[in-house]
Amino acid sequence: MRSPRATGEVATPVGRRVFLGMVGLGAAGVVVGSSVQRWVAAALRPVTSVSGGGVSALIPGEDRFRIYTVTDSLPSMPTSQYRLSVTGLVERPLELSFDQLKGMPSTTLVRDFQCVTGWRVAKVRWDGVLISTLLDEAGVLPSARALRFDSFDGVYTESLTLDQARRPDVIAAYGFEGGPVTSQHGGPVRLYVAPMYGYKSCKWLSGIRVVDRVEPGYWEQNGYDIDAWVGRSNGRDDAPTS
Ligand SMILES: Nc1nc2c(c(=O)[nH]1)N[C@H]1C(S)=C(S)[C@@H](COP(=O)(O)O)O[C@H]1N2
Ligand SMILES: [Mo]
């Protein structure tokens, strides 16, 4: 976990939002570090009164994903080593290989991808397995109320209520724009929570733990809303077009 002080370095006066640690991927390759974080904060600060597209319009490379990580690296793992665990309040804990996951019924979603800081990528395709399918496979116990998601970056976490996680637009995604989820985008498998801001979509997903109450995730401990509905949370009022 990054210290509050490190997060404070990139905090801005934008409501109670904090800006995200990020890795910029440019012509020079992967740039890791605080200079990039500061650049993003500086680019956004003058337009805090503008809602919606106005913010993203001022960022170079609009309509492109920013590549985020809260650690000093972009983890990568071959599919042969990948495992997804489903543990906690379940009848049958699971440890799924990549091939086992790909062998399960798949779901395709095409939605706008929206980061709470303002950038949005239109009509992105994701393929994967419904979290509800994984839960049914594991058998959720009656005391269960929520899920906690862990990343193999060793730091990032996320949460959903059981009802949110069972929605038909919440998947463990292994497909992205017709190909695999690349490691920079959180492959081999990441969480994709279509109706919520991007921070819910935990990259490098390693574990799903069924728990009896919501455990706020990484950015939620730093001020973001736990219920991250696009257009209805975090003080933003712009809804996606899809
Ligand atoms: N493990 C991990 N997952 C993460 C993040 C992160 O820093 N680490 N950033 C989140 C945020 S704020 C967004 S907007 C999306 C960005 O996805 P991308 O890096 O594939 O563009 O990933 C989310 N999942
Ligand atoms: Mo984000």
Short mmCIF file of N, CA, C and O in Angstrom, two decimals, residues 45-176:
data_model
loop_
_atom_site.label_atom_id
_atom_site.label_comp_id
_atom_site.label_asym_id
_atom_site.label_seq_id
_atom_site.Cartn_x
_atom_site.Cartn_y
_atom_site.Cartn_z
N ARG A 45 -5.95 20.11 -13.52
CA ARG A 45 -6.32 21.09 -12.50
C ARG A 45 -7.07 22.32 -13.05
O ARG A 45 -8.06 22.73 -12.45
N PRO A 46 -6.67 22.87 -14.20
CA PRO A 46 -7.34 24.10 -14.64
C PRO A 46 -8.79 23.89 -15.08
O PRO A 46 -9.50 24.86 -15.28
N VAL A 47 -9.21 22.67 -15.27
CA VAL A 47 -10.54 22.46 -15.84
C VAL A 47 -11.48 21.75 -14.87
O VAL A 47 -12.41 21.10 -15.28
N THR A 48 -11.24 21.93 -13.59
CA THR A 48 -12.03 21.19 -12.62
C THR A 48 -13.50 21.59 -12.62
O THR A 48 -14.35 20.86 -12.16
N SER A 49 -13.82 22.75 -13.14
CA SER A 49 -15.22 23.16 -13.15
C SER A 49 -15.95 22.62 -14.38
O SER A 49 -17.15 22.72 -14.50
N VAL A 50 -15.21 22.06 -15.31
CA VAL A 50 -15.83 21.51 -16.51
C VAL A 50 -16.19 20.06 -16.27
O VAL A 50 -15.38 19.29 -15.78
N SER A 51 -17.40 19.67 -16.59
CA SER A 51 -17.79 18.29 -16.34
C SER A 51 -17.64 17.45 -17.60
O SER A 51 -17.55 17.95 -18.70
N GLY A 52 -17.61 16.18 -17.39
CA GLY A 52 -17.68 15.23 -18.49
C GLY A 52 -16.57 15.36 -19.50
O GLY A 52 -15.41 15.47 -19.16
N GLY A 53 -16.94 15.35 -20.77
CA GLY A 53 -15.97 15.30 -21.85
C GLY A 53 -14.98 16.44 -21.85
O GLY A 53 -13.90 16.34 -22.42
N GLY A 54 -15.35 17.56 -21.22
CA GLY A 54 -14.45 18.69 -21.19
C GLY A 54 -13.12 18.37 -20.57
O GLY A 54 -12.09 18.88 -21.00
N VAL A 55 -13.14 17.52 -19.57
CA VAL A 55 -11.89 17.17 -18.92
C VAL A 55 -11.03 16.33 -19.84
O VAL A 55 -9.89 16.64 -20.12
N SER A 56 -11.61 15.26 -20.36
CA SER A 56 -10.81 14.36 -21.18
C SER A 56 -10.37 15.04 -22.47
O SER A 56 -9.34 14.72 -23.03
N ALA A 57 -11.15 16.01 -22.93
CA ALA A 57 -10.81 16.67 -24.18
C ALA A 57 -9.48 17.40 -24.10
O ALA A 57 -8.82 17.63 -25.11
N LEU A 58 -9.08 17.77 -22.89
CA LEU A 58 -7.83 18.51 -22.75
C LEU A 58 -6.61 17.60 -22.56
O LEU A 58 -5.50 18.07 -22.48
N ILE A 59 -6.86 16.32 -22.48
CA ILE A 59 -5.74 15.40 -22.31
C ILE A 59 -5.31 14.87 -23.67
O ILE A 59 -6.13 14.35 -24.41
N PRO A 60 -4.03 15.00 -23.99
CA PRO A 60 -3.56 14.44 -25.26
C PRO A 60 -3.86 12.94 -25.30
O PRO A 60 -3.82 12.27 -24.28
N GLY A 61 -4.17 12.43 -26.46
CA GLY A 61 -4.42 11.00 -26.58
C GLY A 61 -5.80 10.61 -26.10
O GLY A 61 -6.03 9.51 -25.65
N GLU A 62 -6.73 11.53 -26.20
CA GLU A 62 -8.11 11.20 -25.84
C GLU A 62 -8.57 9.99 -26.65
O GLU A 62 -8.11 9.77 -27.75
N ASP A 63 -9.47 9.22 -26.09
CA ASP A 63 -9.94 7.99 -26.70
C ASP A 63 -8.92 6.88 -26.66
O ASP A 63 -9.06 5.88 -27.33
N ARG A 64 -7.90 7.03 -25.89
CA ARG A 64 -6.93 5.96 -25.69
C ARG A 64 -6.90 5.62 -24.22
O ARG A 64 -7.07 6.48 -23.37
N PHE A 65 -6.63 4.37 -23.94
CA PHE A 65 -6.48 3.97 -22.55
C PHE A 65 -5.23 4.59 -21.94
O PHE A 65 -4.19 4.69 -22.60
N ARG A 66 -5.29 5.02 -20.71
CA ARG A 66 -4.09 5.26 -19.92
C ARG A 66 -3.78 3.94 -19.23
O ARG A 66 -4.70 3.24 -18.81
N ILE A 67 -2.52 3.65 -19.10
CA ILE A 67 -2.14 2.39 -18.44
C ILE A 67 -1.77 2.70 -17.00
O ILE A 67 -0.83 3.44 -16.74
N TYR A 68 -2.53 2.14 -16.09
CA TYR A 68 -2.32 2.45 -14.67
C TYR A 68 -1.71 1.28 -13.91
O TYR A 68 -2.03 0.12 -14.16
N THR A 69 -0.86 1.64 -12.97
CA THR A 69 -0.43 0.68 -11.95
C THR A 69 -0.13 1.47 -10.69
O THR A 69 0.31 2.61 -10.78
N VAL A 70 -0.39 0.89 -9.54
CA VAL A 70 -0.08 1.58 -8.29
C VAL A 70 1.24 1.09 -7.71
O VAL A 70 1.67 1.54 -6.67
N THR A 71 1.88 0.16 -8.41
CA THR A 71 3.19 -0.31 -7.97
C THR A 71 4.24 0.28 -8.91
O THR A 71 3.92 1.06 -9.80
N ASP A 72 5.48 -0.14 -8.74
CA ASP A 72 6.54 0.38 -9.60
C ASP A 72 6.69 -0.42 -10.89
O ASP A 72 7.63 -0.23 -11.64
N SER A 73 5.76 -1.34 -11.12
CA SER A 73 5.94 -2.19 -12.29
C SER A 73 4.60 -2.54 -12.92
O SER A 73 3.54 -2.29 -12.36
N LEU A 74 4.69 -3.09 -14.12
CA LEU A 74 3.54 -3.69 -14.79
C LEU A 74 3.77 -5.19 -14.73
O LEU A 74 4.59 -5.72 -15.49
N PRO A 75 3.10 -5.88 -13.82
CA PRO A 75 3.35 -7.31 -13.69
C PRO A 75 3.00 -8.06 -14.98
O PRO A 75 2.10 -7.63 -15.71
N SER A 76 3.70 -9.13 -15.23
CA SER A 76 3.29 -9.96 -16.35
C SER A 76 3.45 -11.43 -15.96
O SER A 76 4.32 -11.78 -15.16
N MET A 77 2.55 -12.25 -16.46
CA MET A 77 2.54 -13.66 -16.08
C MET A 77 2.09 -14.48 -17.27
O MET A 77 1.09 -14.16 -17.89
N PRO A 78 2.85 -15.54 -17.61
CA PRO A 78 2.40 -16.40 -18.71
C PRO A 78 1.10 -17.10 -18.34
O PRO A 78 0.87 -17.41 -17.16
N THR A 79 0.28 -17.36 -19.34
CA THR A 79 -1.00 -18.02 -19.06
C THR A 79 -0.78 -19.38 -18.41
O THR A 79 -1.60 -19.82 -17.61
N SER A 80 0.34 -20.04 -18.74
CA SER A 80 0.59 -21.38 -18.17
C SER A 80 0.76 -21.34 -16.66
O SER A 80 0.51 -22.33 -15.97
N GLN A 81 1.19 -20.20 -16.13
CA GLN A 81 1.38 -20.09 -14.67
C GLN A 81 0.16 -19.50 -13.97
O GLN A 81 0.08 -19.49 -12.75
N TYR A 82 -0.76 -18.97 -14.75
CA TYR A 82 -1.87 -18.23 -14.17
C TYR A 82 -2.82 -19.14 -13.38
O TYR A 82 -3.16 -20.23 -13.82
N ARG A 83 -3.26 -18.66 -12.22
CA ARG A 83 -4.31 -19.33 -11.45
C ARG A 83 -5.25 -18.27 -10.90
O ARG A 83 -4.82 -17.21 -10.46
N LEU A 84 -6.54 -18.59 -10.92
CA LEU A 84 -7.53 -17.72 -10.30
C LEU A 84 -8.19 -18.49 -9.16
O LEU A 84 -8.80 -19.54 -9.38
N SER A 85 -8.05 -17.99 -7.95
CA SER A 85 -8.64 -18.68 -6.81
C SER A 85 -9.99 -18.05 -6.44
O SER A 85 -10.17 -16.84 -6.56
N VAL A 86 -10.90 -18.88 -6.01
CA VAL A 86 -12.18 -18.43 -5.46
C VAL A 86 -12.29 -19.10 -4.09
O VAL A 86 -12.40 -20.34 -4.01
N THR A 87 -12.19 -18.29 -3.05
CA THR A 87 -12.08 -18.84 -1.70
C THR A 87 -13.03 -18.09 -0.75
O THR A 87 -13.81 -17.25 -1.17
N GLY A 88 -12.92 -18.36 0.52
CA GLY A 88 -13.73 -17.68 1.52
C GLY A 88 -14.99 -18.45 1.81
O GLY A 88 -14.96 -19.67 1.98
N LEU A 89 -16.11 -17.73 1.84
CA LEU A 89 -17.38 -18.32 2.25
C LEU A 89 -18.02 -19.10 1.10
O LEU A 89 -19.05 -18.71 0.55
N VAL A 90 -17.36 -20.20 0.72
CA VAL A 90 -17.84 -21.04 -0.38
C VAL A 90 -17.83 -22.50 0.05
O VAL A 90 -17.08 -22.90 0.95
N GLU A 91 -18.65 -23.29 -0.62
CA GLU A 91 -18.67 -24.73 -0.34
C GLU A 91 -17.45 -25.43 -0.91
O GLU A 91 -16.91 -26.36 -0.32
N ARG A 92 -17.02 -24.98 -2.10
CA ARG A 92 -15.92 -25.64 -2.80
C ARG A 92 -14.92 -24.59 -3.29
O ARG A 92 -15.15 -24.00 -4.35
N PRO A 93 -13.85 -24.35 -2.57
CA PRO A 93 -12.86 -23.39 -3.06
C PRO A 93 -12.34 -23.84 -4.43
O PRO A 93 -12.17 -25.03 -4.67
N LEU A 94 -12.09 -22.87 -5.30
CA LEU A 94 -11.62 -23.18 -6.66
C LEU A 94 -10.22 -22.64 -6.86
O LEU A 94 -9.86 -21.60 -6.31
N GLU A 95 -9.45 -23.34 -7.67
CA GLU A 95 -8.22 -22.75 -8.20
C GLU A 95 -8.18 -23.10 -9.67
O GLU A 95 -7.88 -24.23 -10.06
N LEU A 96 -8.52 -22.12 -10.48
CA LEU A 96 -8.72 -22.35 -11.91
C LEU A 96 -7.48 -21.97 -12.70
O LEU A 96 -6.89 -20.90 -12.49
N SER A 97 -7.09 -22.84 -13.62
CA SER A 97 -6.04 -22.48 -14.57
C SER A 97 -6.65 -21.59 -15.65
O SER A 97 -7.87 -21.48 -15.77
N PHE A 98 -5.78 -21.00 -16.45
CA PHE A 98 -6.26 -20.16 -17.55
C PHE A 98 -7.13 -20.99 -18.50
O PHE A 98 -8.20 -20.54 -18.93
N ASP A 99 -6.69 -22.21 -18.82
CA ASP A 99 -7.46 -23.06 -19.74
C ASP A 99 -8.81 -23.46 -19.15
O ASP A 99 -9.81 -23.52 -19.87
N GLN A 100 -8.82 -23.72 -17.85
CA GLN A 100 -10.12 -24.05 -17.23
C GLN A 100 -11.08 -22.87 -17.32
O GLN A 100 -12.26 -23.03 -17.61
N LEU A 101 -10.55 -21.67 -17.09
CA LEU A 101 -11.39 -20.48 -17.18
C LEU A 101 -11.92 -20.32 -18.61
O LEU A 101 -13.11 -20.06 -18.83
N LYS A 102 -11.04 -20.51 -19.57
CA LYS A 102 -11.45 -20.35 -20.97
C LYS A 102 -12.43 -21.43 -21.41
O LYS A 102 -13.16 -21.25 -22.39
N GLY A 103 -12.44 -22.53 -20.67
CA GLY A 103 -13.36 -23.61 -21.00
C GLY A 103 -14.76 -23.39 -20.46
O GLY A 103 -15.69 -24.13 -20.81
N MET A 104 -14.93 -22.37 -19.65
CA MET A 104 -16.26 -22.11 -19.07
C MET A 104 -17.08 -21.25 -20.04
O MET A 104 -16.52 -20.60 -20.93
N PRO A 105 -18.40 -21.23 -19.88
CA PRO A 105 -19.23 -20.42 -20.78
C PRO A 105 -18.76 -18.96 -20.79
O PRO A 105 -18.45 -18.40 -19.73
N SER A 106 -18.70 -18.37 -21.97
CA SER A 106 -18.13 -17.02 -22.06
C SER A 106 -19.20 -15.97 -22.35
O SER A 106 -20.27 -16.27 -22.88
N THR A 107 -18.87 -14.76 -21.98
CA THR A 107 -19.75 -13.60 -22.18
C THR A 107 -18.94 -12.50 -22.86
O THR A 107 -17.78 -12.29 -22.52
N THR A 108 -19.55 -11.85 -23.83
CA THR A 108 -18.90 -10.73 -24.50
C THR A 108 -19.65 -9.44 -24.18
O THR A 108 -20.89 -9.41 -24.24
N LEU A 109 -18.92 -8.41 -23.80
CA LEU A 109 -19.51 -7.10 -23.51
C LEU A 109 -18.80 -6.05 -24.36
O LEU A 109 -17.59 -6.08 -24.49
N VAL A 110 -19.57 -5.13 -24.93
CA VAL A 110 -18.98 -4.01 -25.66
C VAL A 110 -19.53 -2.73 -25.04
O VAL A 110 -20.72 -2.42 -25.19
N ARG A 111 -18.69 -2.02 -24.32
CA ARG A 111 -19.13 -0.84 -23.57
C ARG A 111 -18.06 0.23 -23.61
O ARG A 111 -16.90 -0.05 -23.87
N ASP A 112 -18.48 1.45 -23.29
CA ASP A 112 -17.49 2.52 -23.07
C ASP A 112 -16.73 2.23 -21.79
O ASP A 112 -17.33 1.81 -20.79
N PHE A 113 -15.43 2.46 -21.82
CA PHE A 113 -14.61 2.30 -20.61
C PHE A 113 -14.33 3.69 -20.06
O PHE A 113 -13.77 4.55 -20.75
N GLN A 114 -14.71 3.92 -18.82
CA GLN A 114 -14.69 5.27 -18.25
C GLN A 114 -13.87 5.30 -16.97
O GLN A 114 -14.21 4.64 -15.99
N CYS A 115 -12.80 6.10 -16.98
CA CYS A 115 -12.04 6.34 -15.76
C CYS A 115 -12.64 7.54 -15.05
O CYS A 115 -13.07 8.51 -15.68
N VAL A 116 -12.63 7.50 -13.73
CA VAL A 116 -13.24 8.57 -12.94
C VAL A 116 -12.50 9.90 -13.11
O VAL A 116 -13.05 10.96 -12.85
N THR A 117 -11.27 9.86 -13.61
CA THR A 117 -10.55 11.12 -13.83
C THR A 117 -10.98 11.81 -15.12
O THR A 117 -10.54 12.92 -15.39
N GLY A 118 -11.82 11.18 -15.92
CA GLY A 118 -12.38 11.87 -17.06
C GLY A 118 -12.17 11.23 -18.42
O GLY A 118 -12.91 11.52 -19.34
N TRP A 119 -11.18 10.38 -18.57
CA TRP A 119 -10.99 9.81 -19.91
C TRP A 119 -11.93 8.63 -20.14
O TRP A 119 -12.31 7.94 -19.21
N ARG A 120 -12.27 8.49 -21.39
CA ARG A 120 -13.23 7.46 -21.75
C ARG A 120 -12.84 6.87 -23.10
O ARG A 120 -12.43 7.60 -23.99
N VAL A 121 -12.95 5.58 -23.22
CA VAL A 121 -12.69 4.93 -24.50
C VAL A 121 -13.99 4.28 -24.96
O VAL A 121 -14.60 3.51 -24.21
N ALA A 122 -14.43 4.64 -26.15
CA ALA A 122 -15.74 4.19 -26.62
C ALA A 122 -15.71 2.74 -27.10
O ALA A 122 -14.73 2.30 -27.71
N LYS A 123 -16.80 2.03 -26.79
CA LYS A 123 -17.08 0.73 -27.39
C LYS A 123 -15.91 -0.24 -27.36
O LYS A 123 -15.38 -0.66 -28.39
N VAL A 124 -15.53 -0.60 -26.18
CA VAL A 124 -14.43 -1.55 -25.98
C VAL A 124 -15.02 -2.94 -25.79
O VAL A 124 -15.98 -3.13 -25.05
N ARG A 125 -14.42 -3.92 -26.47
CA ARG A 125 -14.92 -5.29 -26.36
C ARG A 125 -14.12 -6.10 -25.33
O ARG A 125 -12.89 -6.09 -25.35
N TRP A 126 -14.85 -6.75 -24.45
CA TRP A 126 -14.25 -7.65 -23.46
C TRP A 126 -14.92 -9.01 -23.55
O TRP A 126 -16.14 -9.08 -23.71
N ASP A 127 -14.12 -10.09 -23.42
CA ASP A 127 -14.66 -11.44 -23.33
C ASP A 127 -14.20 -12.06 -22.01
O ASP A 127 -13.05 -11.85 -21.61
N GLY A 128 -15.07 -12.84 -21.41
CA GLY A 128 -14.66 -13.49 -20.16
C GLY A 128 -15.78 -14.31 -19.58
O GLY A 128 -16.77 -14.63 -20.24
N VAL A 129 -15.60 -14.65 -18.32
CA VAL A 129 -16.55 -15.52 -17.62
C VAL A 129 -17.28 -14.68 -16.56
O VAL A 129 -16.65 -13.94 -15.80
N LEU A 130 -18.58 -14.80 -16.54
CA LEU A 130 -19.35 -14.09 -15.53
C LEU A 130 -18.86 -14.46 -14.13
O LEU A 130 -18.64 -15.64 -13.83
N ILE A 131 -18.74 -13.44 -13.28
CA ILE A 131 -18.40 -13.74 -11.89
C ILE A 131 -19.48 -14.63 -11.27
O ILE A 131 -19.20 -15.51 -10.47
N SER A 132 -20.71 -14.43 -11.70
CA SER A 132 -21.80 -15.26 -11.14
C SER A 132 -21.61 -16.73 -11.49
O SER A 132 -21.96 -17.61 -10.70
N THR A 133 -21.04 -17.02 -12.65
CA THR A 133 -20.76 -18.42 -13.02
C THR A 133 -19.71 -19.01 -12.07
O THR A 133 -19.85 -20.16 -11.61
N LEU A 134 -18.68 -18.22 -11.77
CA LEU A 134 -17.65 -18.69 -10.84
C LEU A 134 -18.25 -18.92 -9.45
O LEU A 134 -17.92 -19.90 -8.78
N LEU A 135 -19.13 -18.02 -9.04
CA LEU A 135 -19.75 -18.15 -7.72
C LEU A 135 -20.62 -19.40 -7.65
O LEU A 135 -20.62 -20.12 -6.65
N ASP A 136 -21.36 -19.66 -8.73
CA ASP A 136 -22.21 -20.86 -8.74
C ASP A 136 -21.35 -22.12 -8.68
O ASP A 136 -21.71 -23.10 -8.03
N GLU A 137 -20.24 -22.08 -9.39
CA GLU A 137 -19.32 -23.22 -9.40
C GLU A 137 -18.77 -23.49 -8.00
O GLU A 137 -18.63 -24.65 -7.58
N ALA A 138 -18.48 -22.42 -7.27
CA ALA A 138 -17.89 -22.57 -5.93
C ALA A 138 -18.95 -22.81 -4.85
O ALA A 138 -18.64 -23.38 -3.81
N GLY A 139 -20.18 -22.37 -5.10
CA GLY A 139 -21.23 -22.55 -4.11
C GLY A 139 -21.11 -21.56 -2.96
O GLY A 139 -20.36 -21.78 -2.01
N VAL A 140 -21.82 -20.46 -3.06
CA VAL A 140 -21.71 -19.40 -2.05
C VAL A 140 -22.51 -19.76 -0.80
O VAL A 140 -23.66 -20.19 -0.89
N LEU A 141 -21.90 -19.60 0.36
CA LEU A 141 -22.57 -19.90 1.63
C LEU A 141 -23.53 -18.78 2.01
O LEU A 141 -23.37 -17.62 1.59
N PRO A 142 -24.56 -19.09 2.81
CA PRO A 142 -25.62 -18.09 3.13
C PRO A 142 -25.10 -16.83 3.81
O PRO A 142 -25.69 -15.76 3.66
N SER A 143 -24.02 -16.92 4.55
CA SER A 143 -23.51 -15.74 5.27
C SER A 143 -22.78 -14.76 4.36
O SER A 143 -22.40 -13.66 4.79
N ALA A 144 -22.57 -15.10 3.10
CA ALA A 144 -21.79 -14.25 2.19
C ALA A 144 -22.56 -12.99 1.82
O ALA A 144 -23.78 -13.02 1.61
N ARG A 145 -21.85 -11.86 1.75
CA ARG A 145 -22.47 -10.59 1.37
C ARG A 145 -21.69 -9.84 0.29
O ARG A 145 -22.23 -8.97 -0.37
N ALA A 146 -20.41 -10.13 0.17
CA ALA A 146 -19.57 -9.31 -0.70
C ALA A 146 -18.39 -10.11 -1.23
O ALA A 146 -18.13 -11.23 -0.77
N LEU A 147 -17.69 -9.52 -2.19
CA LEU A 147 -16.48 -10.12 -2.73
C LEU A 147 -15.32 -9.16 -2.58
O LEU A 147 -15.49 -7.94 -2.70
N ARG A 148 -14.16 -9.75 -2.33
CA ARG A 148 -12.94 -8.97 -2.34
C ARG A 148 -12.06 -9.54 -3.45
O ARG A 148 -11.91 -10.76 -3.58
N PHE A 149 -11.51 -8.64 -4.26
CA PHE A 149 -10.69 -9.05 -5.40
C PHE A 149 -9.24 -8.66 -5.11
O PHE A 149 -8.98 -7.54 -4.66
N ASP A 150 -8.34 -9.58 -5.42
CA ASP A 150 -6.91 -9.30 -5.23
C ASP A 150 -6.18 -9.37 -6.55
O ASP A 150 -6.52 -10.16 -7.43
N SER A 151 -5.14 -8.54 -6.65
CA SER A 151 -4.30 -8.49 -7.84
C SER A 151 -2.97 -9.16 -7.55
O SER A 151 -2.45 -9.03 -6.44
N PHE A 152 -2.38 -9.81 -8.56
CA PHE A 152 -1.04 -10.36 -8.32
C PHE A 152 0.04 -9.28 -8.43
O PHE A 152 1.23 -9.60 -8.39
N ASP A 153 -0.35 -8.02 -8.54
CA ASP A 153 0.65 -6.95 -8.32
C ASP A 153 0.98 -6.84 -6.83
O ASP A 153 1.89 -6.13 -6.43
N GLY A 154 0.20 -7.54 -6.00
CA GLY A 154 0.49 -7.61 -4.57
C GLY A 154 -0.07 -6.46 -3.75
O GLY A 154 0.07 -6.46 -2.53
N VAL A 155 -0.71 -5.48 -4.40
CA VAL A 155 -1.14 -4.28 -3.68
C VAL A 155 -2.62 -3.95 -3.94
O VAL A 155 -3.37 -3.66 -3.01
N TYR A 156 -3.01 -3.98 -5.20
CA TYR A 156 -4.34 -3.48 -5.55
C TYR A 156 -5.43 -4.45 -5.09
O TYR A 156 -5.28 -5.66 -5.20
N THR A 157 -6.51 -3.89 -4.59
CA THR A 157 -7.66 -4.70 -4.21
C THR A 157 -8.93 -3.99 -4.68
O THR A 157 -8.92 -2.78 -4.94
N GLU A 158 -9.99 -4.73 -4.78
CA GLU A 158 -11.29 -4.14 -5.08
C GLU A 158 -12.38 -4.92 -4.37
O GLU A 158 -12.13 -5.98 -3.78
N SER A 159 -13.59 -4.35 -4.39
CA SER A 159 -14.71 -4.98 -3.70
C SER A 159 -15.98 -4.79 -4.51
O SER A 159 -16.11 -3.85 -5.30
N LEU A 160 -16.90 -5.71 -4.33
CA LEU A 160 -18.26 -5.56 -4.85
C LEU A 160 -19.19 -6.24 -3.86
O LEU A 160 -18.78 -7.20 -3.18
N THR A 161 -20.42 -5.77 -3.78
CA THR A 161 -21.40 -6.55 -3.04
C THR A 161 -21.72 -7.80 -3.86
O THR A 161 -21.47 -7.86 -5.08
N LEU A 162 -22.29 -8.79 -3.20
CA LEU A 162 -22.64 -10.02 -3.90
C LEU A 162 -23.62 -9.74 -5.04
O LEU A 162 -23.48 -10.27 -6.15
N ASP A 163 -24.60 -8.88 -4.78
CA ASP A 163 -25.57 -8.55 -5.83
C ASP A 163 -24.92 -7.86 -7.02
O ASP A 163 -25.23 -8.17 -8.18
N GLN A 164 -24.01 -6.93 -6.75
CA GLN A 164 -23.31 -6.26 -7.85
C GLN A 164 -22.50 -7.28 -8.66
O GLN A 164 -22.51 -7.27 -9.89
N ALA A 165 -21.82 -8.17 -7.94
CA ALA A 165 -20.94 -9.12 -8.62
C ALA A 165 -21.71 -10.11 -9.48
O ALA A 165 -21.18 -10.64 -10.46
N ARG A 166 -22.97 -10.35 -9.13
CA ARG A 166 -23.77 -11.32 -9.88
C ARG A 166 -24.42 -10.71 -11.12
O ARG A 166 -25.11 -11.39 -11.87
N ARG A 167 -24.22 -9.43 -11.35
CA ARG A 167 -24.81 -8.80 -12.53
C ARG A 167 -24.28 -9.45 -13.83
O ARG A 167 -23.16 -9.95 -13.86
N PRO A 168 -25.08 -9.38 -14.90
CA PRO A 168 -24.64 -10.00 -16.16
C PRO A 168 -23.62 -9.17 -16.93
O PRO A 168 -23.25 -9.53 -18.05
N ASP A 169 -23.17 -8.06 -16.35
CA ASP A 169 -22.13 -7.26 -17.01
C ASP A 169 -20.89 -7.12 -16.12
O ASP A 169 -20.20 -6.10 -16.15
N VAL A 170 -20.63 -8.16 -15.35
CA VAL A 170 -19.43 -8.19 -14.49
C VAL A 170 -18.71 -9.52 -14.74
O VAL A 170 -19.26 -10.59 -14.46
N ILE A 171 -17.50 -9.44 -15.28
CA ILE A 171 -16.81 -10.66 -15.72
C ILE A 171 -15.34 -10.68 -15.30
O ILE A 171 -14.73 -9.65 -15.02
N ALA A 172 -14.81 -11.90 -15.26
CA ALA A 172 -13.36 -12.09 -15.23
C ALA A 172 -12.94 -12.15 -16.69
O ALA A 172 -13.25 -13.11 -17.39
N ALA A 173 -12.25 -11.10 -17.16
CA ALA A 173 -12.03 -10.93 -18.59
C ALA A 173 -10.65 -11.45 -19.02
O ALA A 173 -9.65 -11.13 -18.40
N TYR A 174 -10.66 -12.25 -20.09
CA TYR A 174 -9.40 -12.71 -20.70
C TYR A 174 -9.28 -12.24 -22.15
O TYR A 174 -8.26 -12.44 -22.79
N GLY A 175 -10.34 -11.62 -22.67
CA GLY A 175 -10.33 -11.13 -24.05
C GLY A 175 -10.54 -9.63 -24.10
O GLY A 175 -11.35 -9.08 -23.34
N PHE A 176 -9.80 -8.98 -25.00
CA PHE A 176 -9.82 -7.52 -25.09
C PHE A 176 -9.70 -7.13 -26.56
O PHE A 176 -8.72 -7.49 -27.21
#
